[in-house]
Coordinates of C-alpha atoms in Angstrom, one line a residue:
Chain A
X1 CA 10.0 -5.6 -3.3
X2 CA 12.5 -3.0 -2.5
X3 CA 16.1 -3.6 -2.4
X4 CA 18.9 -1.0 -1.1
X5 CA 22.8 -1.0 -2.2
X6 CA 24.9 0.7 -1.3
X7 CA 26.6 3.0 -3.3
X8 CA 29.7 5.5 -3.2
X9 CA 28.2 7.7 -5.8
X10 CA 24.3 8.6 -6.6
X11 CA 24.2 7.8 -10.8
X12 CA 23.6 4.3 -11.8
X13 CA 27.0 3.7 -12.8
X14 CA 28.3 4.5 -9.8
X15 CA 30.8 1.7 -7.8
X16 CA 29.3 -0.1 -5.0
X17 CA 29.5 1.0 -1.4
X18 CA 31.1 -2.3 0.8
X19 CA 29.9 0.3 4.0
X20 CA 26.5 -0.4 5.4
X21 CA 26.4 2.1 8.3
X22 CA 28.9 4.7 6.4
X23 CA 27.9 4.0 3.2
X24 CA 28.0 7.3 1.6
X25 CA 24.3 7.0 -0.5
X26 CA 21.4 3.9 -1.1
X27 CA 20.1 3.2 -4.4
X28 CA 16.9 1.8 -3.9
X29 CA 15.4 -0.6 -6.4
X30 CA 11.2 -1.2 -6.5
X31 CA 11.4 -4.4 -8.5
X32 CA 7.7 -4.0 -8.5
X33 CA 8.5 -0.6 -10.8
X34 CA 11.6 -1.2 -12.3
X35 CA 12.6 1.8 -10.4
X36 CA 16.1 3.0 -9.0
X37 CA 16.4 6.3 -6.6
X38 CA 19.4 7.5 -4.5
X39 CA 19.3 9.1 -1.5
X40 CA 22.3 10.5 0.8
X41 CA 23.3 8.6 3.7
X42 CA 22.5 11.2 6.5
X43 CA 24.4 8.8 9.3
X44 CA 27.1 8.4 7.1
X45 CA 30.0 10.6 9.2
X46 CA 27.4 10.4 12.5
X47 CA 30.0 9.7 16.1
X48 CA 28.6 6.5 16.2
X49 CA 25.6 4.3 16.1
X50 CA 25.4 4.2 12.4
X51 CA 24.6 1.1 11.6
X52 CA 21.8 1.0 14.5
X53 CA 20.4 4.1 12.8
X54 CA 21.0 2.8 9.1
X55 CA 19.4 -0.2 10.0
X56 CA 16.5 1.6 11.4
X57 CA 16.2 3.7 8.4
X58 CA 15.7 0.4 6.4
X59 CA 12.9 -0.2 8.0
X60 CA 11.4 3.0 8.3
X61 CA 12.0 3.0 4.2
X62 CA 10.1 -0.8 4.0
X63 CA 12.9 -2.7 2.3
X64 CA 12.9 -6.0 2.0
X65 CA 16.9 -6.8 0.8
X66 CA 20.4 -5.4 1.7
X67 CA 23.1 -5.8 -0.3
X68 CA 26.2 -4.2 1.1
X69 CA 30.1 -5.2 1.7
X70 CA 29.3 -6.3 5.7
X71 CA 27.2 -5.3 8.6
X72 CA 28.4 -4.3 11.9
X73 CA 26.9 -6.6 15.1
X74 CA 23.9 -4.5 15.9
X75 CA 22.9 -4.1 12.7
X76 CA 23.0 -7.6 11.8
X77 CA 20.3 -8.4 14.5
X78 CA 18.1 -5.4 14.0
X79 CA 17.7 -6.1 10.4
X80 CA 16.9 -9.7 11.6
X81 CA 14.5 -8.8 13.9
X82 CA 12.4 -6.6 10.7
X83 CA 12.9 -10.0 9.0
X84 CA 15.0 -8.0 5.9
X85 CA 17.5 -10.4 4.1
X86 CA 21.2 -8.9 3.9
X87 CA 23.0 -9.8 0.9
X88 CA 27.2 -9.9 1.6
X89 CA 28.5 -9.1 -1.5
X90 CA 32.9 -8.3 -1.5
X91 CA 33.4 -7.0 -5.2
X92 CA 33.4 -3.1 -4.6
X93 CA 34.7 -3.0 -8.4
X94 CA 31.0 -3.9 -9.9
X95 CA 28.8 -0.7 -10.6
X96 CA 24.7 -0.2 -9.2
X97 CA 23.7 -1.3 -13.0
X98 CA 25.6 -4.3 -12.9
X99 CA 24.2 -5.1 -9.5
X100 CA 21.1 -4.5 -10.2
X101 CA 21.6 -6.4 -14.3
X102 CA 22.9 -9.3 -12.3
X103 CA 19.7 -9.6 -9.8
X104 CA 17.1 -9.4 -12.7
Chain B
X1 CA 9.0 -43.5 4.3
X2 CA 8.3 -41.6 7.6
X3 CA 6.7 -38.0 7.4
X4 CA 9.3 -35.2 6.9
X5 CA 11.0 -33.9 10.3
X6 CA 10.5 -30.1 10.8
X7 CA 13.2 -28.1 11.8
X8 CA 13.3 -26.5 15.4
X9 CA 13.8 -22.8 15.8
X10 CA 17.0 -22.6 18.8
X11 CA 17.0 -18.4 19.3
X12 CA 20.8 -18.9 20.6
X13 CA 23.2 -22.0 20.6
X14 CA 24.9 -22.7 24.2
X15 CA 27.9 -21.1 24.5
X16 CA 30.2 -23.5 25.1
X17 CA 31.0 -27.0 23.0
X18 CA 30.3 -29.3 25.8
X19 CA 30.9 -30.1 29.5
X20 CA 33.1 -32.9 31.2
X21 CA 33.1 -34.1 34.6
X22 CA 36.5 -34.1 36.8
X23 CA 38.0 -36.3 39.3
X24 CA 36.7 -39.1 37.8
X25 CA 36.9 -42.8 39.6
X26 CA 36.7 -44.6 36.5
X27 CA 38.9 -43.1 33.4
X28 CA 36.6 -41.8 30.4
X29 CA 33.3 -43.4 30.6
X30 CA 32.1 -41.7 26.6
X31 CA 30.1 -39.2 25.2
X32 CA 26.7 -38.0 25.1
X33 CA 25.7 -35.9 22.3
X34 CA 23.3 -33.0 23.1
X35 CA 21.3 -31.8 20.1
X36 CA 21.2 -27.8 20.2
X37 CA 16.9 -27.9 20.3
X38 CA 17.4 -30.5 23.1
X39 CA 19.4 -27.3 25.0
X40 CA 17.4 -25.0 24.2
X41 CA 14.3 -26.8 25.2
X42 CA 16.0 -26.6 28.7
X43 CA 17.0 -23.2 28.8
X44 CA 13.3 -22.1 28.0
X45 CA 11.7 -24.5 30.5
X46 CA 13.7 -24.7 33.5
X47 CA 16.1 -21.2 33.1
X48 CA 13.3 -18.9 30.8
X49 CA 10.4 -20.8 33.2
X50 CA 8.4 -20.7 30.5
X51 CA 5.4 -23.1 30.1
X52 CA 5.4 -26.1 27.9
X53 CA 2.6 -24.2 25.4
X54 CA 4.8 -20.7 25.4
X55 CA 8.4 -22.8 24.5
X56 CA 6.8 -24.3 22.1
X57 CA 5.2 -21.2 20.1
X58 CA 8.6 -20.1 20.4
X59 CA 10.3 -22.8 19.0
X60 CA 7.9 -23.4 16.0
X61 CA 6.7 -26.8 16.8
X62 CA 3.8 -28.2 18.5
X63 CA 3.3 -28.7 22.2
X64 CA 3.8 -32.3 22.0
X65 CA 7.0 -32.5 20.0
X66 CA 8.1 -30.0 22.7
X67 CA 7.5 -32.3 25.1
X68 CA 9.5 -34.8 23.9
X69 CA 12.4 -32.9 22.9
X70 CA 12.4 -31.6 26.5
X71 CA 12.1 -35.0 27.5
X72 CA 15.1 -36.5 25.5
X73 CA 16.9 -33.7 27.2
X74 CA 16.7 -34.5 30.5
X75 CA 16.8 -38.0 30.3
X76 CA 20.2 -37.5 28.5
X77 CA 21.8 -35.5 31.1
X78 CA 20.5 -37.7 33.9
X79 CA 22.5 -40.3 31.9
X80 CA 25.5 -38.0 31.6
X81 CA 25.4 -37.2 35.1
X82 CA 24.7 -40.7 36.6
X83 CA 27.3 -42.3 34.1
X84 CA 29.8 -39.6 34.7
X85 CA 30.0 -39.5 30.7
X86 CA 31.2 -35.7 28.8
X87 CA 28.4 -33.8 27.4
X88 CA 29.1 -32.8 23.6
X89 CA 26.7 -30.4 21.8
X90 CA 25.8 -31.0 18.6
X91 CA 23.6 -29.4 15.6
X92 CA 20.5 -31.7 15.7
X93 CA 17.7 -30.4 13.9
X94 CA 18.0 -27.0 14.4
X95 CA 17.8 -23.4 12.6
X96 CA 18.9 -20.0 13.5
X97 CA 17.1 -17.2 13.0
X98 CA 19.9 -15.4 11.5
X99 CA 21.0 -18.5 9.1
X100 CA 23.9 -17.5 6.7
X101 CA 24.4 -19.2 3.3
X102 CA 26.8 -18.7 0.9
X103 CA 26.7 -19.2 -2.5
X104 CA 29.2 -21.5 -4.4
X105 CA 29.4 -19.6 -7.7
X106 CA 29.3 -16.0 -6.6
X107 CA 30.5 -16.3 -2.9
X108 CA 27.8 -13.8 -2.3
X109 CA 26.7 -14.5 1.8
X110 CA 22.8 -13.9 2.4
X111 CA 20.5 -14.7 5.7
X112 CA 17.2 -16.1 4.7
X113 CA 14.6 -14.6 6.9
X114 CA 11.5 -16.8 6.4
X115 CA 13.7 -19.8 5.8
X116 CA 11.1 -21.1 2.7
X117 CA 11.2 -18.4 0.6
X118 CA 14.7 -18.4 -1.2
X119 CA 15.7 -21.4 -3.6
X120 CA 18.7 -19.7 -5.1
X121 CA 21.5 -16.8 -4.7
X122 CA 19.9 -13.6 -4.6
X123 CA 22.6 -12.2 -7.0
X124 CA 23.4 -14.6 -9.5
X125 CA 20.8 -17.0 -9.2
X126 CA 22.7 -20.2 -8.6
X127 CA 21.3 -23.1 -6.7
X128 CA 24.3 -24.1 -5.9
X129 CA 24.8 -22.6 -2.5
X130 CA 25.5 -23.8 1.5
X131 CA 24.9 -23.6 4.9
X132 CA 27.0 -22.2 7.1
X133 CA 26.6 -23.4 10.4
X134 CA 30.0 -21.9 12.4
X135 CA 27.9 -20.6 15.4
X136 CA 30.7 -21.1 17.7

């Protein structure tokens, strides 16, 4: 299964991301591979509607978990409408590897 | 022991905590309690005019339970409104779509979106995690 964080930098060591919609990049995780990849957050400095757009990206992307700081209203209920678990998670202090250490 | 009870889906809780009757002749006459599936059984049925079979599907049970649950319903406020009594809502056997939990060890929060799947925190693995049911 797929699972996004979010991350302020793209390496593995990188400190998480508490933004959903502004996040500034995903890691995405294939548990099925073992697999991490990072990928810029396009929305990131959009006018607004980031989190709609983020969200919508998550499901274009087939992911099944978020794991980010918090999630604005309309995200919240888009991502559970796709049925995709969010994961609120507050220490921004933790890197990706630790994240992804923990979860395994 | 009697067979397990299965939760009810409610899509959205009412939004207010209950109801109470003024200019009473009598003082306070008590308290009904209104299960949130008992309100929402109402609001598909009689405000959504959906069909018995439709509510149902919608609430995840079968067409009978529906019927009763709708059934408690009414006969409840008849009672409230015949009795003058305050209506209360109250959790009842309910779940939300968008259920949070929070886990005891690693305060991590986290929805559950097919409700059976999960049996401990997604980050740290801990059983030992709650509900949290503050909807209002």
């Amino acid at each position: 299964m797929k699972t996004v964080i979010t991350s302020k930098e793209q390496k593995l060591d990188s400190k998480f991301d508490l933004r959903f919609g502004r996040g500034a990049y995903f890691c995405i995780h294939d548990s099925e591979t073992g697999k991490s990849e990072f990928i810029k957050n396009e929305y990131a400095d959009a006018q607004g509607g980031a989190g709609t757009k983020t969200a919508e990206k998550m499901v274009e992307l087939g992911v099944g978990k978020v794991i980010s700081g918090d999630f604005g209203p309309k995200a919240k209920s888009l991502l559970n409408e796709f049925k995709i678990q969010m994961v609120i998670f507050q220490d921004d202090e933790k890197t990706i590897k630790e994240i992804l250490d923990m979860m395994a | 022991m009697p067979r397990r009870r299965r939760l009810r889906r409610v899509v959205s809780p009412p939004g207010f905590k209950g109801y109470r009757p003024y200019g009473l002749a009598h003082r306070n006459q008590g308290v009904v309690e209104l299960f949130y599936e008992e309100y929402e059984s109402i609001k598909l049925t009689d405000y959504d005019s959906m069909t018995h079979l439709e509510a149902s599907e919608v609430m995840g049970v079968s067409r009978a339970t529906f019927a009763r649950i709708y059934a408690k319903a009414r006969q409840k406020i008849a009672l409230a409104l015949v009795e003058s009594k305050e209506i209360k809502t109250v959790f009842g056997h309910a779940f939300f779509d968008n259920d949070w939990y929070q886990c005891q060890d690693c305060q991590t929060r986290f929805t559950i979106p097919e409700k059976l799947k999960q049996t401990a925190c997604p980050l740290c693995h801990s059983t030992n995690f709650k509900h949290l049911n503050d909807h209002l």
